[in-house]
mmCIF file of C-alpha atoms and ligand atoms in Angstrom:
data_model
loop_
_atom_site.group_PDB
_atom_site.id
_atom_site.type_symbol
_atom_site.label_atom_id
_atom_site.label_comp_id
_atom_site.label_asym_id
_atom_site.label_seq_id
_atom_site.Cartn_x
_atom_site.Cartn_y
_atom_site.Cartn_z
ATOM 1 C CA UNK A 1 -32.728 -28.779 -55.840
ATOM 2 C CA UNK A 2 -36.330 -26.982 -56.096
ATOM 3 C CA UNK A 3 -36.984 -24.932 -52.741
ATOM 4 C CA UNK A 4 -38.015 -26.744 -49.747
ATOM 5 C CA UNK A 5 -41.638 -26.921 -48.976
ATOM 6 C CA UNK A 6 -43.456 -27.929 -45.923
ATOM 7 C CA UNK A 7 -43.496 -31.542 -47.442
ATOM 8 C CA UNK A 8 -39.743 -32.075 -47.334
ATOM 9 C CA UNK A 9 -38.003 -34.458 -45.135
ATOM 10 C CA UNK A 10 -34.810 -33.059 -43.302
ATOM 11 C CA UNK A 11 -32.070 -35.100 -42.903
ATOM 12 C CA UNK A 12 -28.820 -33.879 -41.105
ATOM 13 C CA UNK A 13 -25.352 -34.429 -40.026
ATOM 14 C CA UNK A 14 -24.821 -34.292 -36.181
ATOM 15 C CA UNK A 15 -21.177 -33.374 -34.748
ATOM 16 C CA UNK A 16 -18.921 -30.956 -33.709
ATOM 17 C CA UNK A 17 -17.088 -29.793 -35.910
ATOM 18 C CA UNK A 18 -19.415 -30.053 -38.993
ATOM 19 C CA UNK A 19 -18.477 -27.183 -40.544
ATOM 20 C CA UNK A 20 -15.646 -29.175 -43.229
ATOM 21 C CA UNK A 21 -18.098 -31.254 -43.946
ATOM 22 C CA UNK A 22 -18.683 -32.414 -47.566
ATOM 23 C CA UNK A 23 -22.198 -34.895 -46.661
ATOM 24 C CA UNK A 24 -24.444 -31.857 -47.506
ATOM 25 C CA UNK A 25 -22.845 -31.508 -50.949
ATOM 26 C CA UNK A 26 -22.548 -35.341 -51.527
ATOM 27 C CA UNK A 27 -26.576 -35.799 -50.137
ATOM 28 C CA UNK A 28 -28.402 -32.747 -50.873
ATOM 29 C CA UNK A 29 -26.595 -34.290 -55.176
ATOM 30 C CA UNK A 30 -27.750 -37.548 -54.098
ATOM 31 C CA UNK A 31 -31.678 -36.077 -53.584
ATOM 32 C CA UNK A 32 -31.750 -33.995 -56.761
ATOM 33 C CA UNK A 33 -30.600 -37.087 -59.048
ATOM 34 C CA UNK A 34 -32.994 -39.667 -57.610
ATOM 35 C CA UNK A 35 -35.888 -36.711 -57.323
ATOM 36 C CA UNK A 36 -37.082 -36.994 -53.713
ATOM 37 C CA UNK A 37 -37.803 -34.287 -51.572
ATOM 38 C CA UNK A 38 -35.425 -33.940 -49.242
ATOM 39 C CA UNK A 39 -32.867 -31.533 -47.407
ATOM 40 C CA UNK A 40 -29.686 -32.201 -45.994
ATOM 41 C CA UNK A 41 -28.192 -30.113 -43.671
ATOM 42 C CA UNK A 42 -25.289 -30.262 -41.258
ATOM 43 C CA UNK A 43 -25.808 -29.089 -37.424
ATOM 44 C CA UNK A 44 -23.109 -28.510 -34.914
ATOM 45 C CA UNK A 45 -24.856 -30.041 -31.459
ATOM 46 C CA UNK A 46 -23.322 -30.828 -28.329
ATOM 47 C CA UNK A 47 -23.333 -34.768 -26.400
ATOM 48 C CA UNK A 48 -26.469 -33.505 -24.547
ATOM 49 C CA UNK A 49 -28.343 -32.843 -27.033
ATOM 50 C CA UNK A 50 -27.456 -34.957 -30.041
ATOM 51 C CA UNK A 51 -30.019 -37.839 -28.901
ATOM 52 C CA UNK A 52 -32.949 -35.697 -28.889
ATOM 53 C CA UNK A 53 -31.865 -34.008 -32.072
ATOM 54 C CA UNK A 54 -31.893 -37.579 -33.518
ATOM 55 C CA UNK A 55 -34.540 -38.479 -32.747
ATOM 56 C CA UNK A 56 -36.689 -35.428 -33.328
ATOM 57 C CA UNK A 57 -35.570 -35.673 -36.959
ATOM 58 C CA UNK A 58 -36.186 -39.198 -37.114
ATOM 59 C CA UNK A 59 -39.905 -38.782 -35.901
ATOM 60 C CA UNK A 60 -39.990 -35.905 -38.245
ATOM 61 C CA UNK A 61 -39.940 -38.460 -41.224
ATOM 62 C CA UNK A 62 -35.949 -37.567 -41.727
ATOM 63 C CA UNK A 63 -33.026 -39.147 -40.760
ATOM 64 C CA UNK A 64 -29.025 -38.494 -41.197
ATOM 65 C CA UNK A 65 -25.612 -38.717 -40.046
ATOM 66 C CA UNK A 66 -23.817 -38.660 -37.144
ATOM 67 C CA UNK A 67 -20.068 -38.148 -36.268
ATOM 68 C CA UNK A 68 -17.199 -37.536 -33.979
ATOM 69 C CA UNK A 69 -17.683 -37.278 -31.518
ATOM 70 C CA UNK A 70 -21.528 -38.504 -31.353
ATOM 71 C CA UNK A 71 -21.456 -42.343 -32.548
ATOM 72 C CA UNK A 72 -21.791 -43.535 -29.079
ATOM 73 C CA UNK A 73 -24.307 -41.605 -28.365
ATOM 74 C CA UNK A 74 -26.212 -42.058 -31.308
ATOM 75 C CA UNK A 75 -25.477 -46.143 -30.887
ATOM 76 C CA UNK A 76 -27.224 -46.101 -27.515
ATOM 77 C CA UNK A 77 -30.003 -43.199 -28.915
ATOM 78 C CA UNK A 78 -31.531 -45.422 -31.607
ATOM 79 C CA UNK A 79 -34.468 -47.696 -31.361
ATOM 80 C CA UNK A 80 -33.217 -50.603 -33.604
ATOM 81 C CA UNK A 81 -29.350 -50.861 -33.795
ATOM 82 C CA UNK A 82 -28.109 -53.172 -36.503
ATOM 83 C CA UNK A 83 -25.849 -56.084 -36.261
ATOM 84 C CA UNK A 84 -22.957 -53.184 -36.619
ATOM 85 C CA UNK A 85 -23.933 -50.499 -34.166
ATOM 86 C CA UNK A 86 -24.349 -53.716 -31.769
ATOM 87 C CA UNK A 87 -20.713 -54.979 -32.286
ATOM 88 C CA UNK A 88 -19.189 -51.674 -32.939
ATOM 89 C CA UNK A 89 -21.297 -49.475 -30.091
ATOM 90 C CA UNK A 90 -21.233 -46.573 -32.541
ATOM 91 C CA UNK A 91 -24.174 -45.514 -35.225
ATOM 92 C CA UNK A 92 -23.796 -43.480 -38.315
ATOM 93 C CA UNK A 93 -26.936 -43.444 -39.681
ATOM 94 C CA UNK A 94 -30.212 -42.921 -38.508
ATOM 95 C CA UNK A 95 -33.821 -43.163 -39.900
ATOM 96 C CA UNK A 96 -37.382 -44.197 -38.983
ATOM 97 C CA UNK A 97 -38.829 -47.423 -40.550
ATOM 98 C CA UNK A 98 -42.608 -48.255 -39.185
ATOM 99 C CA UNK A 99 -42.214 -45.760 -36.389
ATOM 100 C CA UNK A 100 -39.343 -46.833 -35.209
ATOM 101 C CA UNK A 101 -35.658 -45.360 -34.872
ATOM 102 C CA UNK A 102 -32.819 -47.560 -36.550
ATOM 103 C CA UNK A 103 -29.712 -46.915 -36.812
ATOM 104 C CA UNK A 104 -26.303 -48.471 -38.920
ATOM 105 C CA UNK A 105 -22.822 -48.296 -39.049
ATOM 106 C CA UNK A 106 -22.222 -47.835 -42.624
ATOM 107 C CA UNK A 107 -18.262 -47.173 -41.778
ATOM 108 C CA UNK A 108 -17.679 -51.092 -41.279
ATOM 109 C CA UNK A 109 -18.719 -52.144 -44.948
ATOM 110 C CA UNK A 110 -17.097 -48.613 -46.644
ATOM 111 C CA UNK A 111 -13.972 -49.164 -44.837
ATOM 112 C CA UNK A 112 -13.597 -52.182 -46.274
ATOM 113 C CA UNK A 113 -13.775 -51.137 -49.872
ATOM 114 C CA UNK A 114 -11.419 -48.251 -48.976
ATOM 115 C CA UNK A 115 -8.780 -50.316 -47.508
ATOM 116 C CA UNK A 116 -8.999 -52.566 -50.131
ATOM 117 C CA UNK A 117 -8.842 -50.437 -53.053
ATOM 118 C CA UNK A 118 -5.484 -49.112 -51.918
ATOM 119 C CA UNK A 119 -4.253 -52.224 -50.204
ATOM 120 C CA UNK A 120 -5.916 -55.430 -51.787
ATOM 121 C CA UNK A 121 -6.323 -58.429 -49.674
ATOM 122 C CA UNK A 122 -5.434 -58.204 -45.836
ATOM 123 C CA UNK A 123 -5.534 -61.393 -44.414
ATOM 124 C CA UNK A 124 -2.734 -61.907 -42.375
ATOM 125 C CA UNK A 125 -1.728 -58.345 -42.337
ATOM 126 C CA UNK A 126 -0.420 -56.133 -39.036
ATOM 127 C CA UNK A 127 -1.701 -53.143 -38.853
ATOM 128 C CA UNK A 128 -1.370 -50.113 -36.894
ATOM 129 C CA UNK A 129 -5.065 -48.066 -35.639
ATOM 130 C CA UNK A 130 -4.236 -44.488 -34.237
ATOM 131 C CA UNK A 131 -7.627 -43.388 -32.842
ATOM 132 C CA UNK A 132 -10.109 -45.489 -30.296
ATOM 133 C CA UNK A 133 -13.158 -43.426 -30.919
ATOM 134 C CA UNK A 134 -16.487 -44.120 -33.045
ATOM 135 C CA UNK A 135 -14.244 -44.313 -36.086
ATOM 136 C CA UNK A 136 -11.898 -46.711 -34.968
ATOM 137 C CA UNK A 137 -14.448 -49.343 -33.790
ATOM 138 C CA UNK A 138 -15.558 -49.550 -37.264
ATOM 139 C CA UNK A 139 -12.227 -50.066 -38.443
ATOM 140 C CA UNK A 140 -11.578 -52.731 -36.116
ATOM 141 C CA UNK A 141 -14.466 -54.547 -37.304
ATOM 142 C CA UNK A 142 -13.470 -54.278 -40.842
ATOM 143 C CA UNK A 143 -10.123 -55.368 -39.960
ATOM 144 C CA UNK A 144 -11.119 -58.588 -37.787
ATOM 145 C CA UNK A 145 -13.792 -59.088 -41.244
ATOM 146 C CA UNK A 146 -10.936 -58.747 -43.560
ATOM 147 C CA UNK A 147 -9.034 -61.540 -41.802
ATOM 148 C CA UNK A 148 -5.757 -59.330 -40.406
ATOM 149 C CA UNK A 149 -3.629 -61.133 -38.140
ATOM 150 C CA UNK A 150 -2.379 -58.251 -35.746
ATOM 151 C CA UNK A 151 -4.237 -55.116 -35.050
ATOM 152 C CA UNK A 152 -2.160 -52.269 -32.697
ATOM 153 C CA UNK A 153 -4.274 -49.967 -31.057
ATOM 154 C CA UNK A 154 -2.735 -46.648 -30.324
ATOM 155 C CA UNK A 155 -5.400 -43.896 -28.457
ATOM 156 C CA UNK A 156 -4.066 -40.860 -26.622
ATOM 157 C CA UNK A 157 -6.039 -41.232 -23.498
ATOM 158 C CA UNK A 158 -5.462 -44.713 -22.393
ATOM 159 C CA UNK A 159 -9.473 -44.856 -21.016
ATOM 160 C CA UNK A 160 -11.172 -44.523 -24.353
ATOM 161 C CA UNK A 161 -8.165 -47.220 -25.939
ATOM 162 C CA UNK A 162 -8.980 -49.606 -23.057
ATOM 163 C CA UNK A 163 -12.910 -48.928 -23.860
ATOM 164 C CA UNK A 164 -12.429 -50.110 -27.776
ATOM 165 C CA UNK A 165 -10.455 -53.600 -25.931
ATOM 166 C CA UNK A 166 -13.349 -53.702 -23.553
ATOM 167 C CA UNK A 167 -16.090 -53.586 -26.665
ATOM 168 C CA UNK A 168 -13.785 -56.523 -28.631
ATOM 169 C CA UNK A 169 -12.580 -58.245 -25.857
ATOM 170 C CA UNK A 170 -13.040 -61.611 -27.606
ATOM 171 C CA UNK A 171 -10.640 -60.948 -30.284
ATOM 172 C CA UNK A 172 -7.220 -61.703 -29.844
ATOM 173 C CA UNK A 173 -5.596 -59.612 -32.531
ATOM 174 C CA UNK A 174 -5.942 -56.805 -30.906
ATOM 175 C CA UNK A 175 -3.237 -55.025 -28.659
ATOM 176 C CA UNK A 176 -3.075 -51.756 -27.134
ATOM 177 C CA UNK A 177 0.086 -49.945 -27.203
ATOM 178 C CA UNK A 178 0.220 -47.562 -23.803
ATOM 179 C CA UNK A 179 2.994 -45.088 -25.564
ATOM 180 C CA UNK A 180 4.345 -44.144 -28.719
ATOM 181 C CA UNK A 181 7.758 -45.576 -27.652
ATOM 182 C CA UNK A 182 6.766 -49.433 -27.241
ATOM 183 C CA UNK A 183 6.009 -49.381 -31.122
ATOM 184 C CA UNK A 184 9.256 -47.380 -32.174
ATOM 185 C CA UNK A 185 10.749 -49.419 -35.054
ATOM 186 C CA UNK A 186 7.977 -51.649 -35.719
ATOM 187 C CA UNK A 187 7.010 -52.486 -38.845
ATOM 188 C CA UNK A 188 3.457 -52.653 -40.284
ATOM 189 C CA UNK A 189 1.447 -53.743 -43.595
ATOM 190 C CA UNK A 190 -1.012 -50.359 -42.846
ATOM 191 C CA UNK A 191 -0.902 -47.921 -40.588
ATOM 192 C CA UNK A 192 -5.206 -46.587 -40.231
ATOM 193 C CA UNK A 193 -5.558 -42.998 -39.109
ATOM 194 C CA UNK A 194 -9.274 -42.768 -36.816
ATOM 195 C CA UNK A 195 -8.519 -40.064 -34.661
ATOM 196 C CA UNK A 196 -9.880 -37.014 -35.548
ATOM 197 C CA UNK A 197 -5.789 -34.863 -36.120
ATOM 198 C CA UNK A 198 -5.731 -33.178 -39.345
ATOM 199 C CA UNK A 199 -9.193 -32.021 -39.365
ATOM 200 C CA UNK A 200 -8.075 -28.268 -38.026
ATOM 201 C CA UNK A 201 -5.450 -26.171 -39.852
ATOM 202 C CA UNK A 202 -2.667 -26.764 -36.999
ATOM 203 C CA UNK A 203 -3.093 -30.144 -36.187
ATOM 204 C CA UNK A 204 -0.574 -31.894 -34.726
ATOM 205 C CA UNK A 205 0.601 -35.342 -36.191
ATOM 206 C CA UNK A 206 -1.455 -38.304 -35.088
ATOM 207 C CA UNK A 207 2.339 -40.118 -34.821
ATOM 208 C CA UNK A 208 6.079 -39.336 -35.733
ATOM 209 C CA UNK A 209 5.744 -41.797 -38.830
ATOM 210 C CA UNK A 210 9.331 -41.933 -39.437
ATOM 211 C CA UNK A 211 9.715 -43.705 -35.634
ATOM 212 C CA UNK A 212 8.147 -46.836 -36.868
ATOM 213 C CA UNK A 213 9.450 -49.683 -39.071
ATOM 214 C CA UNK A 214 8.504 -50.005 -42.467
ATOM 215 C CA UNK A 215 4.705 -49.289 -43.762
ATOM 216 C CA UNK A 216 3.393 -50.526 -46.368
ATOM 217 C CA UNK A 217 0.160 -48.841 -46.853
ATOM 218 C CA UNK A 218 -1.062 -45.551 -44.745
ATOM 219 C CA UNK A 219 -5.351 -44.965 -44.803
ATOM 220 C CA UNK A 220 -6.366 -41.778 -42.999
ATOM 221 C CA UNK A 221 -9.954 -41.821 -42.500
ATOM 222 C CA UNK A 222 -9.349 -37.518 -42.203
ATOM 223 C CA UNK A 223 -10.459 -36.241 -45.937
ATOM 224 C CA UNK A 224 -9.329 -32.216 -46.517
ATOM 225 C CA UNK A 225 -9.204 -31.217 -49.520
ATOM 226 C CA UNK A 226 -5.618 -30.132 -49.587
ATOM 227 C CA UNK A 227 -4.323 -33.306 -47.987
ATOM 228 C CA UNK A 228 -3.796 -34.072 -44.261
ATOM 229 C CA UNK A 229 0.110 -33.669 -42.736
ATOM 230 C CA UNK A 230 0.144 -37.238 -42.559
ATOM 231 C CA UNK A 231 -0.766 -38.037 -45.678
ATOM 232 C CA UNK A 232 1.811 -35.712 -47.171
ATOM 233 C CA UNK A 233 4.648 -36.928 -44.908
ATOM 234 C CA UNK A 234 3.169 -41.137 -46.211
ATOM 235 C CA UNK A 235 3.850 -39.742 -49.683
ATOM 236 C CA UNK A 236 7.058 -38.085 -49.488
ATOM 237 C CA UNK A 237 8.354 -41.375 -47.714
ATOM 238 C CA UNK A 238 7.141 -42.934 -50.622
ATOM 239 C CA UNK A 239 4.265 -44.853 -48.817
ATOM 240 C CA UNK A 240 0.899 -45.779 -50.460
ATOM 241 C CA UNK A 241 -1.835 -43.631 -49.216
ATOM 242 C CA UNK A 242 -5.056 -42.070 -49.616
ATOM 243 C CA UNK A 243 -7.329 -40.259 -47.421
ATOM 244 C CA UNK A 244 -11.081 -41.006 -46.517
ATOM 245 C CA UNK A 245 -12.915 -39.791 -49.412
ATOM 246 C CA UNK A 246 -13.828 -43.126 -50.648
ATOM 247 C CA UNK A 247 -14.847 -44.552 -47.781
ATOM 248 C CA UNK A 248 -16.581 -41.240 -46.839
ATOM 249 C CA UNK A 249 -18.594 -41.629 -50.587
ATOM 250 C CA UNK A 250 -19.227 -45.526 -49.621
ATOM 251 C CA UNK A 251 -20.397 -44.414 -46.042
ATOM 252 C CA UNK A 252 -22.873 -42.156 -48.130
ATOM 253 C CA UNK A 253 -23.884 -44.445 -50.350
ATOM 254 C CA UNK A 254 -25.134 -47.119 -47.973
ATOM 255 C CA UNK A 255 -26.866 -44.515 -45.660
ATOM 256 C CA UNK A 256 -28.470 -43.451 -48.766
ATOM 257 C CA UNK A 257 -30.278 -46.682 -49.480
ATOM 258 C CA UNK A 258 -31.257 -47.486 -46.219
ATOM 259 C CA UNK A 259 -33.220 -44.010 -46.095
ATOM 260 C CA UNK A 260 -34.540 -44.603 -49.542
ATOM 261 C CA UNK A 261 -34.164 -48.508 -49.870
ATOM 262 C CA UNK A 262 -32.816 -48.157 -53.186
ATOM 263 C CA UNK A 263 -29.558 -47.574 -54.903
ATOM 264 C CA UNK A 264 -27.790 -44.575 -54.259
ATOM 265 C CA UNK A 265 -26.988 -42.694 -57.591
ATOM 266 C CA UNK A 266 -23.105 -42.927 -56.822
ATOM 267 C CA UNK A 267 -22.048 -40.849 -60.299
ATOM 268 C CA UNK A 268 -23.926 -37.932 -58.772
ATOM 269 C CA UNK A 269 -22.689 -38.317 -55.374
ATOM 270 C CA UNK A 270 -19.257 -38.812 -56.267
ATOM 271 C CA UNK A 271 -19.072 -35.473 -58.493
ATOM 272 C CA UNK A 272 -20.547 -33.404 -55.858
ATOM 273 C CA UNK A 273 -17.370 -34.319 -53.959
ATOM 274 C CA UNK A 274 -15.179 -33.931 -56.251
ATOM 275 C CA UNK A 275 -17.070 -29.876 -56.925
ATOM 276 C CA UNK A 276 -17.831 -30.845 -60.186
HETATM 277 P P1 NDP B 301 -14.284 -39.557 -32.020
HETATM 278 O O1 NDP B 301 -14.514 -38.209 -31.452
HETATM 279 O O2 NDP B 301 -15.186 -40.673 -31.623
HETATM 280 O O3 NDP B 301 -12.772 -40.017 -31.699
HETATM 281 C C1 NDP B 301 -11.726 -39.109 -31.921
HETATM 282 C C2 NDP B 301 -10.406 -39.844 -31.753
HETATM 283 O O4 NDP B 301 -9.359 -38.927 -32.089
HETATM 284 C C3 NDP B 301 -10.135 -40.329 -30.350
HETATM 285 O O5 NDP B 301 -9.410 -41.524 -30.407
HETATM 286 C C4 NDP B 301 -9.272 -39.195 -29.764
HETATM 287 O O6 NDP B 301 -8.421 -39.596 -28.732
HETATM 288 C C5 NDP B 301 -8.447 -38.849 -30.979
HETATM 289 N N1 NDP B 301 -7.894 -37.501 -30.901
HETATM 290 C C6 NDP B 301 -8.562 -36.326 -30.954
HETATM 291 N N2 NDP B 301 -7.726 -35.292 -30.871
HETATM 292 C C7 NDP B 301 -6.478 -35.814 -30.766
HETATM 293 C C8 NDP B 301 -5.174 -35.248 -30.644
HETATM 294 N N3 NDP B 301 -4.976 -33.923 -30.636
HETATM 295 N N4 NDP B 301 -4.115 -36.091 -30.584
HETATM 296 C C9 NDP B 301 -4.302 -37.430 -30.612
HETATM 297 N N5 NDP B 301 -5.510 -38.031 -30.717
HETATM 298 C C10 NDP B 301 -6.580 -37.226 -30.790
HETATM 299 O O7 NDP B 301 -14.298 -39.365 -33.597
HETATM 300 P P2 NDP B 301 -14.589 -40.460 -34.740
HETATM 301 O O8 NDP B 301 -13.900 -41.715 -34.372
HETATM 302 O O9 NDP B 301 -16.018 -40.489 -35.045
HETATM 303 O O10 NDP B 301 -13.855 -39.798 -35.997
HETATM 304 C C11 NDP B 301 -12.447 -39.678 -36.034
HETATM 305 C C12 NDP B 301 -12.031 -39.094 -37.393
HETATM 306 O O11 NDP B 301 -12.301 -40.027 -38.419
HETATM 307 C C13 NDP B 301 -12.810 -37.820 -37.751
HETATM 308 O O12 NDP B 301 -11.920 -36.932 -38.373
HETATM 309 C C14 NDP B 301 -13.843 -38.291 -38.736
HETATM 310 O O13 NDP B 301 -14.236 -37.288 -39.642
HETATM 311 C C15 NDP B 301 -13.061 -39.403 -39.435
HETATM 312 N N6 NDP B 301 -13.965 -40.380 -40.033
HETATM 313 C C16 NDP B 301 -14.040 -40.399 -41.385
HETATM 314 C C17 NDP B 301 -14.862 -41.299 -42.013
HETATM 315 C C18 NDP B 301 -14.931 -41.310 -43.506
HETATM 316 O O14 NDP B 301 -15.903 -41.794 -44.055
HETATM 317 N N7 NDP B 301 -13.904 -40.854 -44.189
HETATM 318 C C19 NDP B 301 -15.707 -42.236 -41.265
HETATM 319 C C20 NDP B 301 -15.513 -42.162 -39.827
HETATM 320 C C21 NDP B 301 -14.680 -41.240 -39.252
HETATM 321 P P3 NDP B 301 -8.847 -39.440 -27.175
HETATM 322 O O15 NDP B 301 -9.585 -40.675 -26.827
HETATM 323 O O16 NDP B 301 -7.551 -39.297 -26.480
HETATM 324 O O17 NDP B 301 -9.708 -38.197 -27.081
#
């Protein structure tokens, strides 16, 4: 990437924490291949001030990311929500398009490539969703897309679980589960991890895994590149699982071409997360 001038557009990642983030390394690859001039950073703000730092950067001629815990915010922030921030009532990307904010949910349509690379087809399918935050409601809305039959909604803090019913009240796959204990033994084609446990050294598990019935599949949208506890206890049980990198890359790629409205050089992007 040649130095940044007074001409280039800044685009950034707004959350807390940012600081494991791999969207610089996967964007500021993405710039350099397709040759615009552009930054990406990521910046640690606070719920006060993420709107005005979205929309400052917007106006700016930028754009970005935004995530936990932000996506509400950033849904009700932007100008012109898509179809997706509308259903979902969280935003993950943000731009200006004739002087006016948008903002996407690029999670909905990468989920659904994730989940389907590792599971294939889910129609029909129960699954389990720890996590009831801005991550989850895209999840949900890939699941109800994907056609799966059952979807158990397990949050920590029963007001942000009821919240995600509240925002999909009309679909009746969805349950919430108000303990751990009411789903002991029960059995699930994929258990989804949204919340945001593994992301810190110490992190306690999301759920005792070995308390449920059998799993088929385990997605935790948490990527670290040494693994997450969860995903290493899914393995050793002999469960099929991956973590969010794809959908992470997928997320990127989309949020790519709606800032540039054209393809996202994916080869590039997805070497910068692997450290090539
Ligand atoms: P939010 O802040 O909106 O939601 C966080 C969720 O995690 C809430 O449900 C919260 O529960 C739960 N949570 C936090 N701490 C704990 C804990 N100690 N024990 C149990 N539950 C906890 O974040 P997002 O939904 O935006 O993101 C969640 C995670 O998903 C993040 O790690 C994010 O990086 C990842 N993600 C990855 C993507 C990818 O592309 N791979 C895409 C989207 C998200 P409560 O309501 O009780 O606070």
């Amino acid at each position: 990437m040649s130095r940044p001038t007074a001409a280039t557009r800044v685009f950034a990642l707004l959350g807390d924490p940012v600081a494991h983030s791999r969207s610089p390394h996967i964007h500021n690859a993405a710039f350099s291949a397709a040759g615009v001039d552009a930054v990406y950073v990521a910046l640690r703000c606070s719920s006060d001030d993420a709107a005005a730092a979205l929309r400052a950067l917007a106006r700016a001629g930028g754009g970005g990311n935004v995530t936990v815990p932000h996506k509400g915010v950033a849904a009700a922030a932007v100008e012109v929500p898509s179809g997706e921030v509308l259903r979902t009532g969280a935003c993950n990307t943000f731009w200006l398009e004739d002087g006016r904010i948008c903002g996407d949910n690029t999670d909905v349509a990468a989920f659904r490539v994730a989940v389907k690379a590792l599971t294939g087809p889910l129609a029909g399918a129960r699954v389990l969703l720890l996590g009831a935050g801005g991550g989850a409601r895209a999840v949900v809305a890939g699941l109800l897309d994907e056609g799966a039959d059952r979807i158990v909604v397990r949050n920590r803090s029963r007001v942000r679980g009821e919240a995600l019913m509240a925002a999909f009240a009309t679909s009746r796959e969805l349950t919430l589960a108000v303990d751990a204990e009411s789903i002991a033994g029960e059995a699930f084609d994929l258990v989804v991890n949204a919340t945001s446990v593994g992301i810190r050294p110490h992190d306690p598990l999301p759920i005792d895994l070995p308390s449920l019935g059998n799993i088929g599949a385990l997605l935790d949208l948490v990527y670290m590149p040494e693994g997450t506890p969860i995903l290493r206890i899914a393995r050793e049980r002999g469960i099929r699982a991956a973590d969010g990198t794809e959908m992470l890359l997928e997320q990127a790629a989309a949020a790519f071409q709606r800032w540039w409205r054209r393809p996202a050089p994916v080869n590039a992007m997805r070497q910068a997360l692997r450290g090539d």
